[in-house]
Amino acid sequence: DVKVTQSSRYLVKRTGEKVFLECVQDMDHENMFWYRQDPGLGLRLIYFSYDVKMKEKGDIPEGYSVSREKKERFSLILESASTNQTSMYLCASSLGEDTQYFGPGTRLTVL
Amino acid sequence: QKEVEQNSGPLSVPEGAIASLNCTYSDRVSQSFFWYRQYSGKSPELIMSIYSNGDKEDGRFTAQLNKASQYVSLLIRDSQPSDSATYLCAVNFAMDSSYKLIFGSGTRLLVRP
């Protein structure tokens, strides 16, 4: 079974803090994704990566950056957290164009 | 603009009935289609994938794909209260030299005991 893990289920940060969200997958998938999900707005793609040290902007990259130093790990960084970044953050991985498998999600609250 | 459209619901059905969830998409060349189930506060989990026209059955779930009409549906037979969740349709669209999975906004299903 594919397993995607995320470093925290719940996180509370203050405005202006730097926030790191970690995602690890154990199936040697080349593709990894970061989404945020908000009520009424659905899943929105922030960044994705098709290979180590490679990253591509998704639909809403502003205010975020990513890092993929190892194939199994994809990190999302909020350089200076703001209240409008309060959301559910979901990491996913896939092999090629096939099914994306999601981690459990991190519910981030920025105060 | 690549789009995946779903009725937001809620779709309310009695226990034991067939629930029918529908999804339309904007791109004829899409090749792969997915249904995810998402319980409140949880992450999406894959129910079915379908790649060819016609029906694909897995237990109580049947996915139906019609590429000519650009729709994909999910039937849930003998619906149970535990099926109450939001169902997300996702379509892989060809984008330049790669693919992008685009999700619909989801249909909320409520199965009444």
PDB file of C-alpha atoms in Angstrom:
ATOM      1  CA  ASP A   1       0.000   0.000   0.000  1.00  0.00           C
ATOM      2  CA  VAL A   2       1.105   3.523  -0.768  1.00  0.00           C
ATOM      3  CA  LYS A   3       1.824   5.507   2.336  1.00  0.00           C
ATOM      4  CA  VAL A   4       2.064   9.274   2.376  1.00  0.00           C
ATOM      5  CA  THR A   5       2.768  10.886   5.717  1.00  0.00           C
ATOM      6  CA  GLN A   6       2.712  14.499   6.791  1.00  0.00           C
ATOM      7  CA  SER A   7       4.660  15.867   9.710  1.00  0.00           C
ATOM      8  CA  SER A   8       1.751  17.335  11.650  1.00  0.00           C
ATOM      9  CA  ARG A   9      -2.029  16.892  11.721  1.00  0.00           C
ATOM     10  CA  TYR A  10      -2.635  20.218  13.420  1.00  0.00           C
ATOM     11  CA  LEU A  11      -0.406  23.269  13.562  1.00  0.00           C
ATOM     12  CA  VAL A  12      -0.918  26.723  15.072  1.00  0.00           C
ATOM     13  CA  LYS A  13       1.458  29.513  14.102  1.00  0.00           C
ATOM     14  CA  ARG A  14       1.613  33.262  14.467  1.00  0.00           C
ATOM     15  CA  THR A  15       1.565  35.812  11.678  1.00  0.00           C
ATOM     16  CA  GLY A  16       5.059  36.351  10.264  1.00  0.00           C
ATOM     17  CA  GLU A  17       6.466  33.013  11.387  1.00  0.00           C
ATOM     18  CA  LYS A  18       8.239  30.731   8.948  1.00  0.00           C
ATOM     19  CA  VAL A  19       6.374  27.452   8.644  1.00  0.00           C
ATOM     20  CA  PHE A  20       7.638  24.128   7.345  1.00  0.00           C
ATOM     21  CA  LEU A  21       5.254  21.362   6.292  1.00  0.00           C
ATOM     22  CA  GLU A  22       6.899  18.044   5.563  1.00  0.00           C
ATOM     23  CA  CYS A  23       5.623  15.216   3.384  1.00  0.00           C
ATOM     24  CA  VAL A  24       7.174  11.775   2.942  1.00  0.00           C
ATOM     25  CA  GLN A  25       6.090   8.960   0.626  1.00  0.00           C
ATOM     26  CA  ASP A  26       7.392   5.404   0.699  1.00  0.00           C
ATOM     27  CA  MET A  27       6.539   4.140  -2.797  1.00  0.00           C
ATOM     28  CA  ASP A  28       9.347   5.640  -4.846  1.00  0.00           C
ATOM     29  CA  HIS A  29       6.905   7.923  -6.664  1.00  0.00           C
ATOM     30  CA  GLU A  30       8.519  10.516  -8.879  1.00  0.00           C
ATOM     31  CA  ASN A  31       5.697  13.039  -8.617  1.00  0.00           C
ATOM     32  CA  MET A  32       4.720  14.927  -5.487  1.00  0.00           C
ATOM     33  CA  PHE A  33       2.165  17.682  -4.977  1.00  0.00           C
ATOM     34  CA  TRP A  34       1.039  20.234  -2.435  1.00  0.00           C
ATOM     35  CA  TYR A  35      -2.581  21.392  -2.335  1.00  0.00           C
ATOM     36  CA  ARG A  36      -4.627  23.531  -0.048  1.00  0.00           C
ATOM     37  CA  GLN A  37      -8.313  22.938   0.496  1.00  0.00           C
ATOM     38  CA  ASP A  38     -10.752  25.580   1.641  1.00  0.00           C
ATOM     39  CA  PRO A  39     -14.542  25.417   1.975  1.00  0.00           C
ATOM     40  CA  GLY A  40     -16.212  26.391  -1.289  1.00  0.00           C
ATOM     41  CA  LEU A  41     -12.913  26.577  -3.174  1.00  0.00           C
ATOM     42  CA  GLY A  42     -12.060  22.904  -3.468  1.00  0.00           C
ATOM     43  CA  LEU A  43      -8.544  21.569  -3.917  1.00  0.00           C
ATOM     44  CA  ARG A  44      -6.067  24.093  -5.285  1.00  0.00           C
ATOM     45  CA  LEU A  45      -2.593  23.133  -6.448  1.00  0.00           C
ATOM     46  CA  ILE A  46       0.215  25.152  -4.862  1.00  0.00           C
ATOM     47  CA  TYR A  47       3.382  23.477  -6.181  1.00  0.00           C
ATOM     48  CA  PHE A  48       4.398  20.172  -7.620  1.00  0.00           C
ATOM     49  CA  SER A  49       7.592  18.315  -8.392  1.00  0.00           C
ATOM     50  CA  TYR A  50       8.371  15.717 -11.042  1.00  0.00           C
ATOM     51  CA  ASP A  51      11.863  14.933  -9.849  1.00  0.00           C
ATOM     52  CA  VAL A  52      14.426  15.613  -7.167  1.00  0.00           C
ATOM     53  CA  LYS A  53      15.428  19.290  -7.013  1.00  0.00           C
ATOM     54  CA  MET A  54      12.746  20.077  -9.575  1.00  0.00           C
ATOM     55  CA  LYS A  55       9.669  22.191  -8.831  1.00  0.00           C
ATOM     56  CA  GLU A  56       6.838  23.732 -10.795  1.00  0.00           C
ATOM     57  CA  LYS A  57       4.338  26.374  -9.743  1.00  0.00           C
ATOM     58  CA  GLY A  58       0.746  25.353  -9.481  1.00  0.00           C
ATOM     59  CA  ASP A  59      -2.278  27.629  -9.512  1.00  0.00           C
ATOM     60  CA  ILE A  60      -1.624  29.519  -6.264  1.00  0.00           C
ATOM     61  CA  PRO A  61       2.143  29.601  -5.513  1.00  0.00           C
ATOM     62  CA  GLU A  62       2.246  33.104  -4.055  1.00  0.00           C
ATOM     63  CA  GLY A  63       3.493  33.151  -0.473  1.00  0.00           C
ATOM     64  CA  TYR A  64       4.831  29.593  -0.668  1.00  0.00           C
ATOM     65  CA  SER A  65       8.028  27.850  -1.671  1.00  0.00           C
ATOM     66  CA  VAL A  66       8.994  24.181  -1.824  1.00  0.00           C
ATOM     67  CA  SER A  67      12.021  21.972  -1.504  1.00  0.00           C
ATOM     68  CA  ARG A  68      12.683  18.483  -2.816  1.00  0.00           C
ATOM     69  CA  GLU A  69      16.171  17.359  -1.892  1.00  0.00           C
ATOM     70  CA  LYS A  70      15.310  13.652  -1.796  1.00  0.00           C
ATOM     71  CA  LYS A  71      12.869  11.698  -3.912  1.00  0.00           C
ATOM     72  CA  GLU A  72      10.713  10.629  -0.984  1.00  0.00           C
ATOM     73  CA  ARG A  73      10.409  14.031   0.677  1.00  0.00           C
ATOM     74  CA  PHE A  74       8.649  17.213  -0.457  1.00  0.00           C
ATOM     75  CA  SER A  75       8.515  20.215   1.849  1.00  0.00           C
ATOM     76  CA  LEU A  76       6.209  23.211   1.696  1.00  0.00           C
ATOM     77  CA  ILE A  77       7.496  26.445   3.195  1.00  0.00           C
ATOM     78  CA  LEU A  78       5.495  29.479   4.202  1.00  0.00           C
ATOM     79  CA  GLU A  79       8.159  32.178   4.339  1.00  0.00           C
ATOM     80  CA  SER A  80       6.068  34.578   6.438  1.00  0.00           C
ATOM     81  CA  ALA A  81       2.759  33.088   7.473  1.00  0.00           C
ATOM     82  CA  SER A  82      -0.345  35.203   7.103  1.00  0.00           C
ATOM     83  CA  THR A  83      -3.892  34.664   8.356  1.00  0.00           C
ATOM     84  CA  ASN A  84      -5.160  33.998   4.820  1.00  0.00           C
ATOM     85  CA  GLN A  85      -2.929  30.930   4.739  1.00  0.00           C
ATOM     86  CA  THR A  86      -5.063  29.261   7.405  1.00  0.00           C
ATOM     87  CA  SER A  87      -6.211  26.139   5.601  1.00  0.00           C
ATOM     88  CA  MET A  88      -6.023  22.369   5.234  1.00  0.00           C
ATOM     89  CA  TYR A  89      -2.808  21.432   3.439  1.00  0.00           C
ATOM     90  CA  LEU A  90      -2.705  18.153   1.560  1.00  0.00           C
ATOM     91  CA  CYS A  91       0.318  16.406   0.124  1.00  0.00           C
ATOM     92  CA  ALA A  92      -0.018  13.785  -2.609  1.00  0.00           C
ATOM     93  CA  SER A  93       2.257  11.566  -4.662  1.00  0.00           C
ATOM     94  CA  SER A  94       1.871   9.643  -7.895  1.00  0.00           C
ATOM     95  CA  LEU A  95       3.708   7.412 -10.304  1.00  0.00           C
ATOM     96  CA  GLY A  96       3.603   9.035 -13.706  1.00  0.00           C
ATOM     97  CA  GLU A  97       0.177  10.330 -14.699  1.00  0.00           C
ATOM     98  CA  ASP A  98      -1.633   7.821 -12.596  1.00  0.00           C
ATOM     99  CA  THR A  99      -3.518   8.004  -9.341  1.00  0.00           C
ATOM    100  CA  GLN A 100      -2.522  10.563  -6.747  1.00  0.00           C
ATOM    101  CA  TYR A 101      -2.395   9.269  -3.206  1.00  0.00           C
ATOM    102  CA  PHE A 102      -2.957  11.737  -0.417  1.00  0.00           C
ATOM    103  CA  GLY A 103      -1.456  12.128   3.011  1.00  0.00           C
ATOM    104  CA  PRO A 104      -3.679  12.716   6.057  1.00  0.00           C
ATOM    105  CA  GLY A 105      -3.458  16.505   5.765  1.00  0.00           C
ATOM    106  CA  THR A 106      -2.224  19.283   8.027  1.00  0.00           C
ATOM    107  CA  ARG A 107      -4.734  21.748   9.372  1.00  0.00           C
ATOM    108  CA  LEU A 108      -2.800  24.982   9.764  1.00  0.00           C
ATOM    109  CA  THR A 109      -4.126  27.913  11.749  1.00  0.00           C
ATOM    110  CA  VAL A 110      -2.301  31.224  11.529  1.00  0.00           C
ATOM    111  CA  LEU A 111      -3.190  33.638  14.318  1.00  0.00           C
TER     112      LEU A 111
ATOM    113  CA  GLN B   1      -9.487  26.668 -19.160  1.00  0.00           C
ATOM    114  CA  LYS B   2      -9.659  23.066 -18.063  1.00  0.00           C
ATOM    115  CA  GLU B   3     -12.728  22.434 -15.934  1.00  0.00           C
ATOM    116  CA  VAL B   4     -14.339  19.660 -13.987  1.00  0.00           C
ATOM    117  CA  GLU B   5     -17.919  20.313 -12.913  1.00  0.00           C
ATOM    118  CA  GLN B   6     -19.927  18.609 -10.196  1.00  0.00           C
ATOM    119  CA  ASN B   7     -23.200  19.414  -8.518  1.00  0.00           C
ATOM    120  CA  SER B   8     -22.320  20.422  -4.964  1.00  0.00           C
ATOM    121  CA  GLY B   9     -25.408  18.764  -3.491  1.00  0.00           C
ATOM    122  CA  PRO B  10     -26.199  17.634  -0.946  1.00  0.00           C
ATOM    123  CA  LEU B  11     -27.563  14.540  -2.625  1.00  0.00           C
ATOM    124  CA  SER B  12     -29.786  12.815  -0.110  1.00  0.00           C
ATOM    125  CA  VAL B  13     -30.769   9.158  -0.578  1.00  0.00           C
ATOM    126  CA  PRO B  14     -32.324   6.603   1.774  1.00  0.00           C
ATOM    127  CA  GLU B  15     -30.282   3.687   3.039  1.00  0.00           C
ATOM    128  CA  GLY B  16     -30.275   0.837   0.514  1.00  0.00           C
ATOM    129  CA  ALA B  17     -30.937   3.073  -2.499  1.00  0.00           C
ATOM    130  CA  ILE B  18     -28.652   3.740  -5.460  1.00  0.00           C
ATOM    131  CA  ALA B  19     -26.742   7.011  -5.292  1.00  0.00           C
ATOM    132  CA  SER B  20     -25.769   8.500  -8.636  1.00  0.00           C
ATOM    133  CA  LEU B  21     -23.010  11.096  -8.751  1.00  0.00           C
ATOM    134  CA  ASN B  22     -22.181  12.924 -11.963  1.00  0.00           C
ATOM    135  CA  CYS B  23     -19.230  14.859 -13.314  1.00  0.00           C
ATOM    136  CA  THR B  24     -18.590  16.656 -16.609  1.00  0.00           C
ATOM    137  CA  TYR B  25     -15.251  17.836 -17.938  1.00  0.00           C
ATOM    138  CA  SER B  26     -14.083  20.229 -20.601  1.00  0.00           C
ATOM    139  CA  ASP B  27     -11.351  18.415 -22.540  1.00  0.00           C
ATOM    140  CA  ARG B  28     -12.018  15.620 -25.023  1.00  0.00           C
ATOM    141  CA  VAL B  29      -8.435  14.326 -24.954  1.00  0.00           C
ATOM    142  CA  SER B  30      -8.440  13.470 -21.239  1.00  0.00           C
ATOM    143  CA  GLN B  31      -7.488   9.842 -20.727  1.00  0.00           C
ATOM    144  CA  SER B  32      -7.743   9.101 -17.030  1.00  0.00           C
ATOM    145  CA  PHE B  33     -10.521   9.741 -14.547  1.00  0.00           C
ATOM    146  CA  PHE B  34     -10.749   9.221 -10.827  1.00  0.00           C
ATOM    147  CA  TRP B  35     -13.314   9.241  -8.044  1.00  0.00           C
ATOM    148  CA  TYR B  36     -12.193  10.093  -4.526  1.00  0.00           C
ATOM    149  CA  ARG B  37     -14.197   9.976  -1.309  1.00  0.00           C
ATOM    150  CA  GLN B  38     -13.511  12.520   1.404  1.00  0.00           C
ATOM    151  CA  TYR B  39     -14.962  12.346   4.884  1.00  0.00           C
ATOM    152  CA  SER B  40     -15.272  15.582   6.812  1.00  0.00           C
ATOM    153  CA  GLY B  41     -11.881  16.633   8.185  1.00  0.00           C
ATOM    154  CA  LYS B  42     -10.058  13.825   6.385  1.00  0.00           C
ATOM    155  CA  SER B  43      -8.022  13.614   3.196  1.00  0.00           C
ATOM    156  CA  PRO B  44      -9.349  12.261  -0.121  1.00  0.00           C
ATOM    157  CA  GLU B  45      -9.078   8.519  -0.656  1.00  0.00           C
ATOM    158  CA  LEU B  46      -9.285   6.828  -4.030  1.00  0.00           C
ATOM    159  CA  ILE B  47     -12.404   4.806  -4.771  1.00  0.00           C
ATOM    160  CA  MET B  48     -12.146   4.126  -8.480  1.00  0.00           C
ATOM    161  CA  SER B  49     -10.104   4.958 -11.540  1.00  0.00           C
ATOM    162  CA  ILE B  50     -11.404   4.521 -15.079  1.00  0.00           C
ATOM    163  CA  TYR B  51      -9.636   4.904 -18.387  1.00  0.00           C
ATOM    164  CA  SER B  52     -11.927   3.404 -21.066  1.00  0.00           C
ATOM    165  CA  ASN B  53     -15.461   4.099 -22.158  1.00  0.00           C
ATOM    166  CA  GLY B  54     -18.077   1.989 -20.440  1.00  0.00           C
ATOM    167  CA  ASP B  55     -18.596   0.679 -16.948  1.00  0.00           C
ATOM    168  CA  LYS B  56     -16.128  -0.451 -14.332  1.00  0.00           C
ATOM    169  CA  GLU B  57     -17.420  -2.204 -11.245  1.00  0.00           C
ATOM    170  CA  ASP B  58     -15.783  -2.677  -7.861  1.00  0.00           C
ATOM    171  CA  GLY B  59     -18.037  -4.073  -5.179  1.00  0.00           C
ATOM    172  CA  ARG B  60     -20.933  -1.683  -4.614  1.00  0.00           C
ATOM    173  CA  PHE B  61     -19.295   0.998  -6.778  1.00  0.00           C
ATOM    174  CA  THR B  62     -19.606   1.405 -10.541  1.00  0.00           C
ATOM    175  CA  ALA B  63     -17.827   4.093 -12.511  1.00  0.00           C
ATOM    176  CA  GLN B  64     -19.214   4.981 -15.926  1.00  0.00           C
ATOM    177  CA  LEU B  65     -17.285   6.887 -18.572  1.00  0.00           C
ATOM    178  CA  ASN B  66     -18.574   8.437 -21.784  1.00  0.00           C
ATOM    179  CA  LYS B  67     -15.769  10.325 -23.513  1.00  0.00           C
ATOM    180  CA  ALA B  68     -17.929  11.478 -26.423  1.00  0.00           C
ATOM    181  CA  SER B  69     -20.287  13.230 -24.021  1.00  0.00           C
ATOM    182  CA  GLN B  70     -17.462  14.175 -21.647  1.00  0.00           C
ATOM    183  CA  TYR B  71     -19.006  12.845 -18.502  1.00  0.00           C
ATOM    184  CA  VAL B  72     -18.080  10.366 -15.846  1.00  0.00           C
ATOM    185  CA  SER B  73     -20.393   9.088 -13.149  1.00  0.00           C
ATOM    186  CA  LEU B  74     -20.222   7.034  -9.983  1.00  0.00           C
ATOM    187  CA  LEU B  75     -23.035   4.744  -8.876  1.00  0.00           C
ATOM    188  CA  ILE B  76     -23.169   3.479  -5.322  1.00  0.00           C
ATOM    189  CA  ARG B  77     -25.513   0.533  -4.880  1.00  0.00           C
ATOM    190  CA  ASP B  78     -27.103  -0.384  -1.545  1.00  0.00           C
ATOM    191  CA  SER B  79     -26.027   2.953  -0.073  1.00  0.00           C
ATOM    192  CA  GLN B  80     -25.040   2.896   3.589  1.00  0.00           C
ATOM    193  CA  PRO B  81     -24.906   5.747   6.114  1.00  0.00           C
ATOM    194  CA  SER B  82     -21.119   5.219   6.130  1.00  0.00           C
ATOM    195  CA  ASP B  83     -21.099   6.316   2.480  1.00  0.00           C
ATOM    196  CA  SER B  84     -22.074   9.811   3.586  1.00  0.00           C
ATOM    197  CA  ALA B  85     -19.137  11.935   2.460  1.00  0.00           C
ATOM    198  CA  THR B  86     -18.035  14.326  -0.259  1.00  0.00           C
ATOM    199  CA  TYR B  87     -17.149  12.664  -3.565  1.00  0.00           C
ATOM    200  CA  LEU B  88     -14.526  14.336  -5.716  1.00  0.00           C
ATOM    201  CA  CYS B  89     -14.223  13.739  -9.430  1.00  0.00           C
ATOM    202  CA  ALA B  90     -10.735  14.244 -10.879  1.00  0.00           C
ATOM    203  CA  VAL B  91      -9.642  14.346 -14.516  1.00  0.00           C
ATOM    204  CA  ASN B  92      -6.131  14.224 -15.955  1.00  0.00           C
ATOM    205  CA  PHE B  93      -5.723  16.908 -18.596  1.00  0.00           C
ATOM    206  CA  ALA B  94      -2.852  17.056 -21.089  1.00  0.00           C
ATOM    207  CA  MET B  95      -0.889  20.284 -20.523  1.00  0.00           C
ATOM    208  CA  ASP B  96       1.971  20.976 -22.966  1.00  0.00           C
ATOM    209  CA  SER B  97       4.418  18.133 -22.274  1.00  0.00           C
ATOM    210  CA  SER B  98       2.871  16.975 -19.020  1.00  0.00           C
ATOM    211  CA  TYR B  99      -0.447  16.207 -17.361  1.00  0.00           C
ATOM    212  CA  LYS B 100      -2.388  17.972 -14.672  1.00  0.00           C
ATOM    213  CA  LEU B 101      -4.995  16.419 -12.417  1.00  0.00           C
ATOM    214  CA  ILE B 102      -7.899  18.779 -11.903  1.00  0.00           C
ATOM    215  CA  PHE B 103     -10.497  18.169  -9.227  1.00  0.00           C
ATOM    216  CA  GLY B 104     -14.130  19.079  -9.196  1.00  0.00           C
ATOM    217  CA  SER B 105     -15.449  20.865  -6.149  1.00  0.00           C
ATOM    218  CA  GLY B 106     -17.186  17.707  -4.959  1.00  0.00           C
ATOM    219  CA  THR B 107     -20.702  16.430  -4.373  1.00  0.00           C
ATOM    220  CA  ARG B 108     -21.820  15.916  -0.802  1.00  0.00           C
ATOM    221  CA  LEU B 109     -23.741  12.680  -0.353  1.00  0.00           C
ATOM    222  CA  LEU B 110     -26.017  12.083   2.614  1.00  0.00           C
ATOM    223  CA  VAL B 111     -27.415   8.592   3.158  1.00  0.00           C
ATOM    224  CA  ARG B 112     -30.415   8.652   5.506  1.00  0.00           C
ATOM    225  CA  PRO B 113     -30.834   5.634   7.833  1.00  0.00           C
TER     226      PRO B 113
END
